[in-house]
XYZ file of C-alpha atoms in Angstrom:
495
model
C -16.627 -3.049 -41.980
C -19.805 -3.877 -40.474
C -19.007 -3.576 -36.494
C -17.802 -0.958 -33.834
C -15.681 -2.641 -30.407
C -16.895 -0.346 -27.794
C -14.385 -0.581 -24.318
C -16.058 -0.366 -21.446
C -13.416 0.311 -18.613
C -15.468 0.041 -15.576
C -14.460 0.281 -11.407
C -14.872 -3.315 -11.083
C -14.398 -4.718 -14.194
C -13.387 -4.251 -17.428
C -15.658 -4.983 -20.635
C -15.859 -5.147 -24.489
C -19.133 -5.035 -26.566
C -19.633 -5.554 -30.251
C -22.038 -3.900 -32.030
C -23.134 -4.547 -35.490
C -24.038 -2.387 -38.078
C -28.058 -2.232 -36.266
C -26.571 -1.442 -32.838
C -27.427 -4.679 -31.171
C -24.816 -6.570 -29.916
C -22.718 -9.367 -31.239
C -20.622 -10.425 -28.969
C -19.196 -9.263 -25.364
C -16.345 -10.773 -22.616
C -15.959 -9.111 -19.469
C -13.402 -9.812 -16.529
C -12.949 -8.386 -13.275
C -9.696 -6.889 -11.638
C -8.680 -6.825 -8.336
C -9.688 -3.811 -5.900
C -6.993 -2.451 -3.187
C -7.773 -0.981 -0.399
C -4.123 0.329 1.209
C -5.612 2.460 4.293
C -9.329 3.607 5.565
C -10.938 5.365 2.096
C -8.019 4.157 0.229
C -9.205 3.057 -2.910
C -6.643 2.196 -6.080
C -6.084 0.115 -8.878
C -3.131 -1.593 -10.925
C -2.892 0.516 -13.937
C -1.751 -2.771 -15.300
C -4.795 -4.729 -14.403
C -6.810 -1.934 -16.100
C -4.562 -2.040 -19.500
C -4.381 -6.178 -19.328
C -8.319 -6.878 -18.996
C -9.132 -4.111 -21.966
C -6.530 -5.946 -23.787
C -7.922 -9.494 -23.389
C -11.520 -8.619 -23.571
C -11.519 -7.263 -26.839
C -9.707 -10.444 -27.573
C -12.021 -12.294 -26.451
C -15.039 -10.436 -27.701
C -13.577 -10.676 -31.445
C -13.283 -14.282 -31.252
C -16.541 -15.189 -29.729
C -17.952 -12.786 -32.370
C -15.744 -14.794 -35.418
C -14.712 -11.365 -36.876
C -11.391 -10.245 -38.253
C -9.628 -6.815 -38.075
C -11.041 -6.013 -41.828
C -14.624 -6.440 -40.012
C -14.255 -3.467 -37.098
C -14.533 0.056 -38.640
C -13.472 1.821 -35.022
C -13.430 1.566 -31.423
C -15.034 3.778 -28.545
C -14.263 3.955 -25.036
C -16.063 4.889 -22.182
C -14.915 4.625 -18.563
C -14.387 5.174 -15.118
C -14.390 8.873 -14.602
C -11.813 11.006 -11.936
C -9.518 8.096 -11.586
C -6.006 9.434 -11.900
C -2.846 7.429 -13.462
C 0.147 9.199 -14.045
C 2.944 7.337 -16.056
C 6.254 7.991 -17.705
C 6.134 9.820 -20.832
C 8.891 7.135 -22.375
C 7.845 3.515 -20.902
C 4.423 4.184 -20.232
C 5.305 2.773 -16.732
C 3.040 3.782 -13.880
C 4.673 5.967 -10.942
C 2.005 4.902 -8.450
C -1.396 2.357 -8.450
C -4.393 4.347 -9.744
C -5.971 6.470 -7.353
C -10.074 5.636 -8.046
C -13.192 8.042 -8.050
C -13.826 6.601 -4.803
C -10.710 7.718 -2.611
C -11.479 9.960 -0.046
C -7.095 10.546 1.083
C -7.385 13.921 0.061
C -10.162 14.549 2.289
C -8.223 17.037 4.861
C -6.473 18.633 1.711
C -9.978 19.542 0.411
C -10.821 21.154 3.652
C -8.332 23.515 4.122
C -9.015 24.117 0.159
C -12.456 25.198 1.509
C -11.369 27.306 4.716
C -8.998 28.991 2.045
C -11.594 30.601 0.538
C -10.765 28.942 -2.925
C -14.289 26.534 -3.150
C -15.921 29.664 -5.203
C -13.106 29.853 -7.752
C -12.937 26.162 -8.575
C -16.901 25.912 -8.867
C -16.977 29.042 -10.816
C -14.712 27.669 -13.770
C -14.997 23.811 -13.365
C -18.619 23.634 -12.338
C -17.565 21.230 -9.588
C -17.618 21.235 -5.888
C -13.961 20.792 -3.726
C -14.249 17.048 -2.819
C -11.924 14.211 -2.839
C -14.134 12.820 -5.660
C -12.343 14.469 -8.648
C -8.847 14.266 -10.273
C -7.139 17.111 -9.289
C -6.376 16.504 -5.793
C -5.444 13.278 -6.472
C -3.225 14.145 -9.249
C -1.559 16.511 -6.745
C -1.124 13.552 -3.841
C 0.585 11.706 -6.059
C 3.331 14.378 -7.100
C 3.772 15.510 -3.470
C 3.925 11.640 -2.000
C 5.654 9.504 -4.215
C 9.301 10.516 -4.327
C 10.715 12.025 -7.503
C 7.501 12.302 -9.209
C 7.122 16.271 -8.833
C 10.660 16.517 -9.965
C 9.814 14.509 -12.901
C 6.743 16.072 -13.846
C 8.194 19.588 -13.745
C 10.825 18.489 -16.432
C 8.071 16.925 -18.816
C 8.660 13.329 -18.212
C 5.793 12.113 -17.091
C 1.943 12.477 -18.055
C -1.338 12.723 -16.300
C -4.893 11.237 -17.944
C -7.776 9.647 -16.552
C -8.370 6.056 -17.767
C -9.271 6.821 -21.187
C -6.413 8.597 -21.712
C -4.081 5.989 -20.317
C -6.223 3.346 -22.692
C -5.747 5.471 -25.635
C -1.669 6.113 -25.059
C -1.601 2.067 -24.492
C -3.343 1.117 -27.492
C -1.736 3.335 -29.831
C 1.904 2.913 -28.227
C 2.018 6.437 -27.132
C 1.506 8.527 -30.481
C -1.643 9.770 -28.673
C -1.867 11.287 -25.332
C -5.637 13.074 -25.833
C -8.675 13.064 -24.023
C -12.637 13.800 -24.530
C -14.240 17.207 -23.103
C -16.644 15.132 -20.637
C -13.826 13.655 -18.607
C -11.320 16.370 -18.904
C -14.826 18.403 -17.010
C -14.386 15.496 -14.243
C -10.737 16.911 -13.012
C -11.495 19.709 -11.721
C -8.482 21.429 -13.474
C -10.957 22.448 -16.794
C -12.900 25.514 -17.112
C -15.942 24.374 -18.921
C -17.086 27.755 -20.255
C -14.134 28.461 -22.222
C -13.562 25.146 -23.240
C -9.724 24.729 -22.237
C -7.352 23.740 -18.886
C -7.380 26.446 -16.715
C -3.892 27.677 -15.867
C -5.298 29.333 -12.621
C -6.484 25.929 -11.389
C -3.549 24.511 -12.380
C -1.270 26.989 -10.489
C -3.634 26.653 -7.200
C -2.880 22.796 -7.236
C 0.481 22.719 -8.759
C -0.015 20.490 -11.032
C 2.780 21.441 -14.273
C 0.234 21.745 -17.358
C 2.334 19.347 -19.653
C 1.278 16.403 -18.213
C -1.801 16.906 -19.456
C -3.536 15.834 -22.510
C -5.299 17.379 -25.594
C -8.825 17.914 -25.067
C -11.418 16.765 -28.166
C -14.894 16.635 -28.939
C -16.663 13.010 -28.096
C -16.668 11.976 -31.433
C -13.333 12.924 -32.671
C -9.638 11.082 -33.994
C -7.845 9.791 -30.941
C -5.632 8.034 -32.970
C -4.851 4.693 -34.424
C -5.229 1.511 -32.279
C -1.965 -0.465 -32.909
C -1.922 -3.179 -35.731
C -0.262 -5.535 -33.443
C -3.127 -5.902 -30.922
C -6.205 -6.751 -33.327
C -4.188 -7.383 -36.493
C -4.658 -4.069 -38.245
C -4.774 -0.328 -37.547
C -8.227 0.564 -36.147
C -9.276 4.245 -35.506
C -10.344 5.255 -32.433
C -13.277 7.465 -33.002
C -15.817 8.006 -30.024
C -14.648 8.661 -26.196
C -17.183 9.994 -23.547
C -16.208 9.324 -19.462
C -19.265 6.303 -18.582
C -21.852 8.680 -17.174
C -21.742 11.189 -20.206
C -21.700 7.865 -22.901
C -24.879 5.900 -20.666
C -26.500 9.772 -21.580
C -25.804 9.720 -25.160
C -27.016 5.802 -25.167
C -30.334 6.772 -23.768
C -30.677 9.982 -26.159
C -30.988 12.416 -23.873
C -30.400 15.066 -26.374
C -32.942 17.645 -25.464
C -33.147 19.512 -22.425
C -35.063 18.626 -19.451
C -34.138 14.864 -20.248
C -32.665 13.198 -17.251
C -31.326 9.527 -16.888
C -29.865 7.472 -14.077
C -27.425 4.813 -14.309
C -26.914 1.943 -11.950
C -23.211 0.532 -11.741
C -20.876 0.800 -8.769
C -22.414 4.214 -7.696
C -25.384 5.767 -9.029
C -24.914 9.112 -11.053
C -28.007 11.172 -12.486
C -27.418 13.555 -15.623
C -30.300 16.286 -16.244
C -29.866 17.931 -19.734
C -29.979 21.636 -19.526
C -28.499 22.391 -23.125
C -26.410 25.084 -24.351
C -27.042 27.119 -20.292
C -24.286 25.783 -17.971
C -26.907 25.868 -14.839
C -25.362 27.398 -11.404
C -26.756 24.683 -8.908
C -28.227 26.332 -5.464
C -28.429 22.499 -4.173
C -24.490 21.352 -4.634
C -25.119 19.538 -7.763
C -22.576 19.571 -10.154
C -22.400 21.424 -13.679
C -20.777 19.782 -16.277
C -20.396 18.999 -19.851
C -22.854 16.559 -21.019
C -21.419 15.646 -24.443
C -19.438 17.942 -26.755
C -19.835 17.921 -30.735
C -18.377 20.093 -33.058
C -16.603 21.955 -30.379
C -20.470 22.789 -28.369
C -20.369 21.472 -25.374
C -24.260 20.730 -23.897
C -23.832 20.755 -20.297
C -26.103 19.160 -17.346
C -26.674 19.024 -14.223
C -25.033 16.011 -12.170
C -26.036 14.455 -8.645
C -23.684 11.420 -7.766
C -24.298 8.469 -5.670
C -20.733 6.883 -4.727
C -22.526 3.535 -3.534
C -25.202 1.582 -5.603
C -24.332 -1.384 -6.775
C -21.592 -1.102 -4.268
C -23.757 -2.090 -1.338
C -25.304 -5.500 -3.071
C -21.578 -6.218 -3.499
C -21.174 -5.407 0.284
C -23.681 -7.907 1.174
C -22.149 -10.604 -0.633
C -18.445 -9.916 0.058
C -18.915 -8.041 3.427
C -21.564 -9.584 4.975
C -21.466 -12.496 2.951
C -25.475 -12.793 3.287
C -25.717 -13.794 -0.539
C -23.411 -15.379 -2.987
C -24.474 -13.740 -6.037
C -26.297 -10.545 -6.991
C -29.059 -11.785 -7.895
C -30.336 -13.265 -4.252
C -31.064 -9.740 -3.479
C -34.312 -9.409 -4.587
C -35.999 -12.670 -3.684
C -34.678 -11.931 0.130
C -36.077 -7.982 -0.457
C -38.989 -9.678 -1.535
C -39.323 -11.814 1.653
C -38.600 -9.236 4.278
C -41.161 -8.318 7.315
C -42.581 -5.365 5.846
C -43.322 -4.513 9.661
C -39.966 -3.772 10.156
C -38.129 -0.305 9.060
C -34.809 -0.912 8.353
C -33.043 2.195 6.939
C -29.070 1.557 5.701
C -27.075 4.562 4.378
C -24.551 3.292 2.909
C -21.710 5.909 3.362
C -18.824 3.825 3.394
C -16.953 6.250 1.503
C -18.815 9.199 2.599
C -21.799 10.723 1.203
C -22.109 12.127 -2.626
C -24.470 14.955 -3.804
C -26.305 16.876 -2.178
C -25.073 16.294 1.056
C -20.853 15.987 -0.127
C -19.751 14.614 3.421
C -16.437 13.010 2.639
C -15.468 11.948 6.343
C -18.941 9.987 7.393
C -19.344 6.273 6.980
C -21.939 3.844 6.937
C -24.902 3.292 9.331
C -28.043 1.112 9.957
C -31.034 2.496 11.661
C -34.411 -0.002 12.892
C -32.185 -2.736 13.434
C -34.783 -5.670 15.669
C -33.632 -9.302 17.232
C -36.112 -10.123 13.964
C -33.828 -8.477 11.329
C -32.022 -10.528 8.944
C -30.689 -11.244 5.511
C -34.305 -10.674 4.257
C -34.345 -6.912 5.970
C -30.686 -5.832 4.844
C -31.415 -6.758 1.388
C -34.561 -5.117 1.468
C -32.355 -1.764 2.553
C -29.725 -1.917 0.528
C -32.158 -1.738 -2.528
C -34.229 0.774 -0.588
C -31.526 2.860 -0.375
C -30.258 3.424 -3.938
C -33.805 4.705 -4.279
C -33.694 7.268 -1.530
C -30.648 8.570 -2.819
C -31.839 9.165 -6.125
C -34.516 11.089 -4.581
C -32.530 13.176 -2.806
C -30.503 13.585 -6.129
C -34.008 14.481 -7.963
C -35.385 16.854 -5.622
C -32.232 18.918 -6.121
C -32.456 18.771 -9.695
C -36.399 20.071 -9.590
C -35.276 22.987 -7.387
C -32.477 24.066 -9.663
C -33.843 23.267 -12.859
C -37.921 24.399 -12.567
C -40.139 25.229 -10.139
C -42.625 23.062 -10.622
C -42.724 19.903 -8.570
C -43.682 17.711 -11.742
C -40.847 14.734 -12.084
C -40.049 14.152 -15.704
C -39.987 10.521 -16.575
C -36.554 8.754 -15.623
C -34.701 6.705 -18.001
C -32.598 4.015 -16.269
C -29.438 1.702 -16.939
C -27.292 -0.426 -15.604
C -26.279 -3.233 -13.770
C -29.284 -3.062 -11.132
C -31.665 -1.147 -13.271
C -32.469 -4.843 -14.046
C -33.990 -5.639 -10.730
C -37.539 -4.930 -11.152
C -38.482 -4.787 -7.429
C -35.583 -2.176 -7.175
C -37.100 -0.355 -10.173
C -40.628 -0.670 -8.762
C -39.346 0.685 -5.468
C -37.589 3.708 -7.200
C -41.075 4.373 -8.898
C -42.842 4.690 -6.030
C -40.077 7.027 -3.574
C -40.100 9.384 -6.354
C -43.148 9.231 -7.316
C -42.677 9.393 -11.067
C -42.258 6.568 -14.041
C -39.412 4.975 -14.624
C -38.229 3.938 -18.415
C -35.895 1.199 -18.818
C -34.565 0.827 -22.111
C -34.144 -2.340 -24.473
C -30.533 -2.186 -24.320
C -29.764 -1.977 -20.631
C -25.931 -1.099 -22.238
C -26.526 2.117 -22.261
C -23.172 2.981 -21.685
C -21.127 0.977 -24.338
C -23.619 1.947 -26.923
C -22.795 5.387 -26.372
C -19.471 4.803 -27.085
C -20.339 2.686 -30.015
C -22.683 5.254 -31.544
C -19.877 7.890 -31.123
C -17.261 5.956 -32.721
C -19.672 4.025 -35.715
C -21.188 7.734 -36.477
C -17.490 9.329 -36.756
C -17.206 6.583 -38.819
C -19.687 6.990 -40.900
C -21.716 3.308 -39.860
C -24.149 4.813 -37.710
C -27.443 7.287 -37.720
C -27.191 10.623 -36.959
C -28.217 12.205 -33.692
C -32.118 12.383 -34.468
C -32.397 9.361 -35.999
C -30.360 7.165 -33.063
C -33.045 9.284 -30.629
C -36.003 8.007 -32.656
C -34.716 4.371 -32.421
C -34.329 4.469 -28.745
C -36.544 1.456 -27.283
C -38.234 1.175 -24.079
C -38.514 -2.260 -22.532
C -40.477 -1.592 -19.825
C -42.104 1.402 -17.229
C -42.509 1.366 -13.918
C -45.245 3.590 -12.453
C -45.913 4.479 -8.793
C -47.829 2.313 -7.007
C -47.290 3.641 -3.200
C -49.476 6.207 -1.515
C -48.433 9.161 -1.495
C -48.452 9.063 2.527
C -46.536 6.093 2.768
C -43.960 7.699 0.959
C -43.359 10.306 2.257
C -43.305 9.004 5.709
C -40.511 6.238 4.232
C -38.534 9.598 2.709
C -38.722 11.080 6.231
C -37.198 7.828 7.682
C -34.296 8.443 5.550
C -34.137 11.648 5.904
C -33.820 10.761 9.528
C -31.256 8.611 9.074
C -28.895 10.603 7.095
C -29.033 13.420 9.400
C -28.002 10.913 12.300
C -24.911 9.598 9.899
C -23.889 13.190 9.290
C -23.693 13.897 13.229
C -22.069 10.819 13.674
């Protein structure tokens, strides 16, 4: 058995990777599923398009690759974190479309969560802020709004999981309804210091605590994938939500290492090791990756639109046609013109956490075009991950020395975004070899379990760098661009 299938279960799309027994890739398929957007910061998905496009990827993948069952030692899945799907405990049948990371519905519900006075105990045990973002208000929309489901949960018929969990109890017919430590952090129904669901949370939501699932370490035995779908049994060995797996991919085992991934939304994880940090900036604390029943926690700022925004100027706008006409129009804009976009079209992530604002452009002339709004769009991943890093410094040291950035996905691959992210923070940026940071985290969980794959120091040694990016701005210039978005945000919040 000289491979490992990582599933990569994404917002937009759904992937599989092989990896051989060197961790580079053999083969990969990928296909995108339809997004649905019912009402204003409505976001779901088709549990069935997320279950169908796993399925035929890995398919696909094995063919293209020309392996057999007998060649695959075990599979790992990362994914979509916070998503909620809650299905019948019998059929497997959805009650309701998936309700995505990105659904701001419970908004008002989180409010009055707030004026409560229960913010303090949530963050206290889960490490995580009262926001639409996570599971468990979600979870509890579905129970109170689709009819019978409360009923049903309350007599054990029906179970809750995020995706992985849903993947897992799909691809081994239902003899396994488990889930990893770094997504069961993401619900906001775990306690992360004593490692278990807490039944306080629980009761506060009403949410009935069987529907949910066992909680393992990210290398662990989620059970067997069924012998139907890839012609034998295969194991299912590794599970980490995507943010947590792109971490372990770019070996950010010690503390103080921090990485940022580009997909959908941006997400930065800062290692702070065995100390769950208490963030003063509304950063999140969560569990970083969890092995022999440690978790390492980190620090967490979250971006809910990055690669969200190209996709808004090509299905939105309709400016470009493909993702990769962003940068040669960035790359052509009047650099006499200031054009600041914050994209908050589902509100605003860390550290501001502003559920109910949307979107805005600010420096808009009669001589701004597709040139300018591509320009800001990439512009303004990197001013969010600024915002995202000067929380970190402030809760983590007190210093104002960056630590290098490692960087991944999809638009990590954009140099003149990467450049531009250099120069706002003011710090070098390391992009890997493998800009699949994610999957291989996944794979390395699932080929180590399995005994194919380096241990932890060893996989750190081999990490590769492909390229840095140092800071080429003035230091004046910068900061007179961060002040522009500062600006700008401020006039979206009061908006």
């Amino acid at each position: 058995m000289t491979h490992v299938l990582a599933i990569d279960q994404g917002t937009t799309s759904s992937r599989a990777i092989l990896f051989d027994a060197d961790m580079k890739i053999t083969a990969s398929a990928q296909e995108e599923f339809k997004q649905h957007f019912p009402n204003s910061g409505w976001v779901e998905h088709d549990p069935a398009d997320l279950w169908a496009t796993t399925a035929a990827t890995c398919r696909a993948a094995i063919e293209k690759a020309g392996l057999g069952p007998d060649d695959i030692a075990a599979i790992g899945i990362t994914n979509q974190r916070e998503t909620v799907v809650v299905w019948d405990k019998e059929t497997g049948q959805p009650v309701y479309n998936a309700i995505v990371w990105q659904d701001r519905r419970t908004a008002e519900f989180c409010r009055e969560l707030r004026e409560a006075g229960h913010g303090d105990t949530i963050t206290e045990r889960t490490g995580l802020l009262v926001d639409p973002y996570f599971s468990a208000t979600k979870l509890k929309w579905i129970l109170d709004n689709v009819e019978g489901a409360r009923g049903r949960a309350e007599r054990g018929e029906l179970l809750f999981g995020t995706v992985d969990s849903f993947l897992i109890w799909k691809l081994t017919g239902g003899a396994a309804h488990v889930t990893d430590a770094t997504n069961a952090a993401r619900t906001s129904l775990y306690d992360i210091h004593k490692g278990r669901w807490s039944s306080t949370i629980c009761a506060l939501f009403d949410i009935p605590m069987s529907m949910l699932p066992e909680v393992r370490d990210c290398a662990s035995d989620f059970g067997m994938a069924r012998a139907d779908l890839f012609g034998r049994q295969i194991p299912i060995l590794g599970v980490a939500g995507d943010q947590q797996a792109a971490t372990i991919g770019q070996a950010c085992f010690s503390p103080g290492m921090l990485k940022s991934t580009y997909g959908t939304g941006c997400f930065a994880l800062l290692n702070t090791g065995e100390t769950a940090v208490t963030s003063k900036n509304r950063l999140l604390t969560t569990i970083a990756y969890q092995f022999d029943g440690k978790p390492t926690y980190a620090l967490e700022g979250s971006i809910f639109v990055a690669g969200a925004v190209v996709q808004w100027l090509r299905d939105g706008l309709k400016i470009i046609r493909a993702a990769e006409e962003t940068q040669p129009l960035a790359e052509k804009a009047d650099d006499t013109q200031n054009v600041v976009l914050v994209p908050a079209f589902v509100g605003l992530g860390a550290p501001y956490w502003n559920a109910e604002c949307r979107g805005a452009v600010f420096g808009l002339t009669r001589n701004s075009g597709a040139e300018e709004f591509a320009k800001a769009a990439l512009e303004s991943v990197g001013y969010q991950t600024r915002d995202l890093l000067e929380a970190m410094t402030a809760d983590w040291q007190s210093s104002g020395a960056r630590a290098t950035l490692r960087v991944d996905g999809g638009m990590s691959a954009s140099d003149w975004a990467m450049q531009f992210l250099s120069d706002i923070i003011g710090a070098p940026v390391d992009r890997p070899s493998v800009l699949e940071t994610t999957a291989l985290g996944a794979a390395w969980l699932a080929g180590q379990r399995a005994g194919l794959y380096p241990d932890q120091d060893c996989f750190a040694r081999n990490w590769a760098l492909e390229k840095t990016f140092s800071p080429q701005m003035d230091a004046a210039d910068r900061d007179h661009k961060y002040q522009a978005w500062r600006r700008a945000v401020d006039a979206t919040l009061a908006f």
